[in-house]
PDB file of C-alpha atoms in Angstrom:
ATOM      1  CA  MET A   1       0.000   0.000   0.000  1.00 58.00           C
ATOM      2  CA  PRO A   2       1.572   3.317  -1.027  1.00 64.00           C
ATOM      3  CA  GLU A   3       2.158   6.028   1.503  1.00 67.00           C
ATOM      4  CA  ARG A   4       1.305   9.612   0.675  1.00 71.00           C
ATOM      5  CA  GLY A   5       1.996  12.884   2.344  1.00 77.00           C
ATOM      6  CA  PHE A   6      -1.043  14.895   3.316  1.00 81.00           C
ATOM      7  CA  SER A   7      -0.290  18.436   4.400  1.00 82.00           C
ATOM      8  CA  THR A   8      -1.923  19.646   7.569  1.00 83.00           C
ATOM      9  CA  GLU A   9      -2.156  23.003   5.796  1.00 90.00           C
ATOM     10  CA  PHE A  10      -4.811  21.425   3.553  1.00 91.00           C
ATOM     11  CA  TRP A  11      -7.519  22.698   5.912  1.00 93.00           C
ATOM     12  CA  ALA A  12      -6.126  26.256   5.881  1.00 94.00           C
ATOM     13  CA  GLU A  13      -6.139  26.581   2.089  1.00 95.00           C
ATOM     14  CA  PRO A  14      -8.726  29.204   1.029  1.00 96.00           C
ATOM     15  CA  PHE A  15     -10.041  26.876  -1.703  1.00 96.00           C
ATOM     16  CA  VAL A  16     -10.711  24.141   0.858  1.00 96.00           C
ATOM     17  CA  GLN A  17     -12.173  26.515   3.440  1.00 96.00           C
ATOM     18  CA  ASN A  18     -14.772  27.688   0.921  1.00 96.00           C
ATOM     19  CA  LEU A  19     -15.979  24.161   0.149  1.00 96.00           C
ATOM     20  CA  PRO A  20     -19.018  22.611   1.789  1.00 96.00           C
ATOM     21  CA  ALA A  21     -18.326  19.652   4.099  1.00 96.00           C
ATOM     22  CA  GLN A  22     -19.020  17.142   1.309  1.00 97.00           C
ATOM     23  CA  GLY A  23     -16.576  18.953  -0.994  1.00 97.00           C
ATOM     24  CA  LYS A  24     -13.852  18.846   1.662  1.00 97.00           C
ATOM     25  CA  LEU A  25     -14.439  15.135   2.157  1.00 97.00           C
ATOM     26  CA  LEU A  26     -14.361  14.475  -1.575  1.00 98.00           C
ATOM     27  CA  LEU A  27     -11.163  16.453  -2.163  1.00 97.00           C
ATOM     28  CA  ALA A  28      -9.383  14.725   0.729  1.00 96.00           C
ATOM     29  CA  TYR A  29     -10.630  11.370  -0.575  1.00 97.00           C
ATOM     30  CA  LEU A  30      -9.446  12.063  -4.136  1.00 97.00           C
ATOM     31  CA  LYS A  31      -5.926  12.753  -2.817  1.00 95.00           C
ATOM     32  CA  THR A  32      -5.742   9.737  -0.505  1.00 94.00           C
ATOM     33  CA  ASN A  33      -7.766   6.850  -1.964  1.00 95.00           C
ATOM     34  CA  ALA A  34      -6.199   3.579  -3.098  1.00 94.00           C
ATOM     35  CA  HIS A  35      -7.082   4.251  -6.760  1.00 95.00           C
ATOM     36  CA  CYS A  36      -4.964   7.414  -6.917  1.00 94.00           C
ATOM     37  CA  ASN A  37      -1.580   7.016  -8.590  1.00 93.00           C
ATOM     38  CA  GLN A  38       1.636   9.054  -8.579  1.00 91.00           C
ATOM     39  CA  ALA A  39       0.410  11.351 -11.348  1.00 92.00           C
ATOM     40  CA  GLY A  40      -2.895  12.122  -9.631  1.00 94.00           C
ATOM     41  CA  VAL A  41      -4.626  11.128 -12.889  1.00 96.00           C
ATOM     42  CA  TYR A  42      -6.705   7.992 -12.583  1.00 96.00           C
ATOM     43  CA  THR A  43      -9.860   6.184 -13.591  1.00 96.00           C
ATOM     44  CA  ILE A  44     -12.626   5.991 -11.020  1.00 97.00           C
ATOM     45  CA  THR A  45     -16.384   5.866 -11.337  1.00 97.00           C
ATOM     46  CA  PRO A  46     -18.824   8.050  -9.437  1.00 97.00           C
ATOM     47  CA  SER A  47     -20.381   4.881  -8.014  1.00 97.00           C
ATOM     48  CA  THR A  48     -17.011   3.832  -6.562  1.00 98.00           C
ATOM     49  CA  ILE A  49     -16.546   7.293  -5.061  1.00 98.00           C
ATOM     50  CA  ALA A  50     -20.035   7.133  -3.555  1.00 98.00           C
ATOM     51  CA  PHE A  51     -19.498   3.646  -2.153  1.00 98.00           C
ATOM     52  CA  GLU A  52     -16.121   4.456  -0.585  1.00 98.00           C
ATOM     53  CA  THR A  53     -17.024   7.885   0.822  1.00 98.00           C
ATOM     54  CA  GLY A  54     -20.648   7.368   1.801  1.00 97.00           C
ATOM     55  CA  LEU A  55     -21.633  10.365  -0.311  1.00 97.00           C
ATOM     56  CA  SER A  56     -24.854  10.120  -2.285  1.00 96.00           C
ATOM     57  CA  PRO A  57     -24.303   8.888  -5.858  1.00 95.00           C
ATOM     58  CA  ALA A  58     -26.610  11.652  -7.081  1.00 96.00           C
ATOM     59  CA  GLU A  59     -24.407  14.408  -5.614  1.00 96.00           C
ATOM     60  CA  ILE A  60     -21.041  13.128  -6.906  1.00 97.00           C
ATOM     61  CA  PRO A  61     -21.173  14.832 -10.357  1.00 97.00           C
ATOM     62  CA  ASP A  62     -22.002  18.250  -8.875  1.00 97.00           C
ATOM     63  CA  LEU A  63     -19.394  17.836  -6.146  1.00 97.00           C
ATOM     64  CA  LEU A  64     -16.710  16.907  -8.695  1.00 97.00           C
ATOM     65  CA  ARG A  65     -17.553  19.991 -10.733  1.00 96.00           C
ATOM     66  CA  SER A  66     -17.417  22.129  -7.574  1.00 96.00           C
ATOM     67  CA  LEU A  67     -13.784  21.110  -7.087  1.00 98.00           C
ATOM     68  CA  GLU A  68     -12.659  22.818 -10.297  1.00 97.00           C
ATOM     69  CA  PRO A  69     -10.032  24.113 -10.931  1.00 95.00           C
ATOM     70  CA  GLU A  70      -8.231  21.884  -8.379  1.00 96.00           C
ATOM     71  CA  VAL A  71      -9.804  18.738  -9.810  1.00 97.00           C
ATOM     72  CA  VAL A  72     -10.734  18.082 -13.419  1.00 97.00           C
ATOM     73  CA  TRP A  73     -13.304  15.377 -14.088  1.00 97.00           C
ATOM     74  CA  TYR A  74     -13.443  13.765 -17.515  1.00 96.00           C
ATOM     75  CA  ARG A  75     -16.956  12.409 -17.200  1.00 95.00           C
ATOM     76  CA  GLU A  76     -17.069  10.287 -20.368  1.00 94.00           C
ATOM     77  CA  GLU A  77     -13.792   8.524 -19.541  1.00 95.00           C
ATOM     78  CA  ASN A  78     -14.359   8.340 -15.752  1.00 96.00           C
ATOM     79  CA  ILE A  79     -10.974  10.013 -15.264  1.00 96.00           C
ATOM     80  CA  VAL A  80     -10.164  12.330 -12.400  1.00 97.00           C
ATOM     81  CA  TRP A  81      -7.113  14.602 -12.404  1.00 97.00           C
ATOM     82  CA  VAL A  82      -6.202  16.032  -9.014  1.00 97.00           C
ATOM     83  CA  LYS A  83      -4.077  18.841 -10.394  1.00 95.00           C
ATOM     84  CA  PRO A  84      -1.868  19.735  -7.398  1.00 92.00           C
ATOM     85  CA  PHE A  85      -1.258  16.079  -6.443  1.00 92.00           C
ATOM     86  CA  PHE A  86       1.860  15.506  -8.570  1.00 90.00           C
ATOM     87  CA  GLU A  87       3.609  18.625  -7.322  1.00 87.00           C
ATOM     88  CA  GLU A  88       2.643  17.963  -3.700  1.00 88.00           C
ATOM     89  CA  GLN A  89       3.986  14.398  -3.819  1.00 86.00           C
ATOM     90  CA  ALA A  90       6.986  14.693  -6.198  1.00 81.00           C
ATOM     91  CA  LYS A  91       9.901  14.445  -3.789  1.00 77.00           C
ATOM     92  CA  SER A  92      12.275  12.238  -5.802  1.00 78.00           C
ATOM     93  CA  SER A  93      13.292  11.477  -9.357  1.00 78.00           C
ATOM     94  CA  LYS A  94      11.999   7.901  -8.938  1.00 82.00           C
ATOM     95  CA  PHE A  95       8.557   9.183  -7.982  1.00 82.00           C
ATOM     96  CA  ILE A  96       8.476  11.527 -10.979  1.00 83.00           C
ATOM     97  CA  ALA A  97       9.664   8.817 -13.370  1.00 83.00           C
ATOM     98  CA  SER A  98       6.951   6.514 -12.023  1.00 85.00           C
ATOM     99  CA  ALA A  99       4.282   9.178 -12.536  1.00 87.00           C
ATOM    100  CA  LEU A 100       5.437   9.787 -16.098  1.00 86.00           C
ATOM    101  CA  SER A 101       5.404   6.053 -16.753  1.00 87.00           C
ATOM    102  CA  ILE A 102       1.807   5.875 -15.546  1.00 87.00           C
ATOM    103  CA  ILE A 103       0.844   8.744 -17.841  1.00 88.00           C
ATOM    104  CA  ALA A 104       2.593   7.039 -20.767  1.00 85.00           C
ATOM    105  CA  ARG A 105       0.929   3.644 -20.214  1.00 86.00           C
ATOM    106  CA  ASN A 106      -2.617   4.932 -19.998  1.00 85.00           C
ATOM    107  CA  ARG A 107      -4.726   6.039 -22.901  1.00 84.00           C
ATOM    108  CA  LEU A 108      -5.546   9.544 -21.821  1.00 89.00           C
ATOM    109  CA  PRO A 109      -7.272  12.301 -23.778  1.00 90.00           C
ATOM    110  CA  GLU A 110      -4.757  14.467 -25.649  1.00 89.00           C
ATOM    111  CA  ASP A 111      -6.062  17.625 -23.996  1.00 91.00           C
ATOM    112  CA  LEU A 112      -5.396  16.068 -20.587  1.00 92.00           C
ATOM    113  CA  LEU A 113      -1.822  15.206 -21.609  1.00 90.00           C
ATOM    114  CA  GLU A 114      -1.214  18.749 -22.812  1.00 90.00           C
ATOM    115  CA  ASP A 115      -2.781  20.292 -19.722  1.00 92.00           C
ATOM    116  CA  PHE A 116      -0.798  17.967 -17.435  1.00 91.00           C
ATOM    117  CA  GLN A 117       2.427  19.012 -19.131  1.00 88.00           C
ATOM    118  CA  GLU A 118       1.614  22.704 -18.961  1.00 91.00           C
ATOM    119  CA  TYR A 119       0.413  22.603 -15.347  1.00 92.00           C
ATOM    120  CA  ASN A 120       3.477  20.656 -14.194  1.00 88.00           C
ATOM    121  CA  SER A 121       6.017  22.244 -16.555  1.00 87.00           C
ATOM    122  CA  ARG A 122       8.295  23.506 -13.776  1.00 82.00           C
ATOM    123  CA  ILE A 123       8.695  20.063 -12.204  1.00 78.00           C
ATOM    124  CA  LEU A 124       8.948  18.304 -15.566  1.00 76.00           C
ATOM    125  CA  ALA A 125      11.589  20.735 -16.811  1.00 73.00           C
ATOM    126  CA  LYS A 126      13.652  20.199 -13.673  1.00 66.00           C
ATOM    127  CA  ILE A 127      13.528  16.427 -13.836  1.00 60.00           C
ATOM    128  CA  THR A 128      14.346  16.286 -17.538  1.00 55.00           C
ATOM    129  CA  SER A 129      17.314  18.626 -17.088  1.00 55.00           C
ATOM    130  CA  ASP A 130      18.594  16.869 -13.954  1.00 50.00           C
ATOM    131  CA  TYR A 131      17.766  13.311 -14.983  1.00 46.00           C
ATOM    132  CA  PRO A 132      17.356  12.929 -18.757  1.00 46.00           C
ATOM    133  CA  ILE A 133      15.188   9.894 -19.238  1.00 46.00           C
ATOM    134  CA  GLY A 134      15.026   9.676 -23.037  1.00 46.00           C
ATOM    135  CA  LEU A 135      11.369   8.814 -23.416  1.00 46.00           C
ATOM    136  CA  THR A 136       9.296   9.367 -26.529  1.00 44.00           C
ATOM    137  CA  LYS A 137       6.995  12.353 -26.805  1.00 43.00           C
ATOM    138  CA  ARG A 138       3.955  10.320 -25.735  1.00 47.00           C
ATOM    139  CA  GLU A 139       5.857   8.635 -22.935  1.00 46.00           C
ATOM    140  CA  CYS A 140       7.094  11.821 -21.333  1.00 48.00           C
ATOM    141  CA  VAL A 141       3.898  13.783 -21.897  1.00 46.00           C
ATOM    142  CA  ALA A 142       5.579  15.919 -24.568  1.00 41.00           C
ATOM    143  CA  ILE A 143       8.142  17.320 -22.161  1.00 40.00           C
TER     144      ILE A 143
END
């Protein structure tokens, strides 16, 4: 079972403070559940979220949308991207390489790949300059 850091400052973030209780629960869940991977981009269904959190299945779509821009939900593909997750967790080159490998192995929408690269450009630029990994464009999310 992977271990993840969860900042105690989470509760002090203005974005989190402005969420209703269910939104806070959902955001914390999306960052800590067993389906989440190193990239923070993973497939999960609203019914799984409802089952594991106890939230009503009917409220999951609206709650996911309420978490924008921190979380992007690709409804048709059942993909969730917790945008700050990668940066919050990326503490080593091995972690970053693992996250990029996950991105490369999964069939993700092109717009998600481009947005992931842009959002995480600072971290990706650092890792590719410090640790060139020689992956193809698709594999390294067009770094």
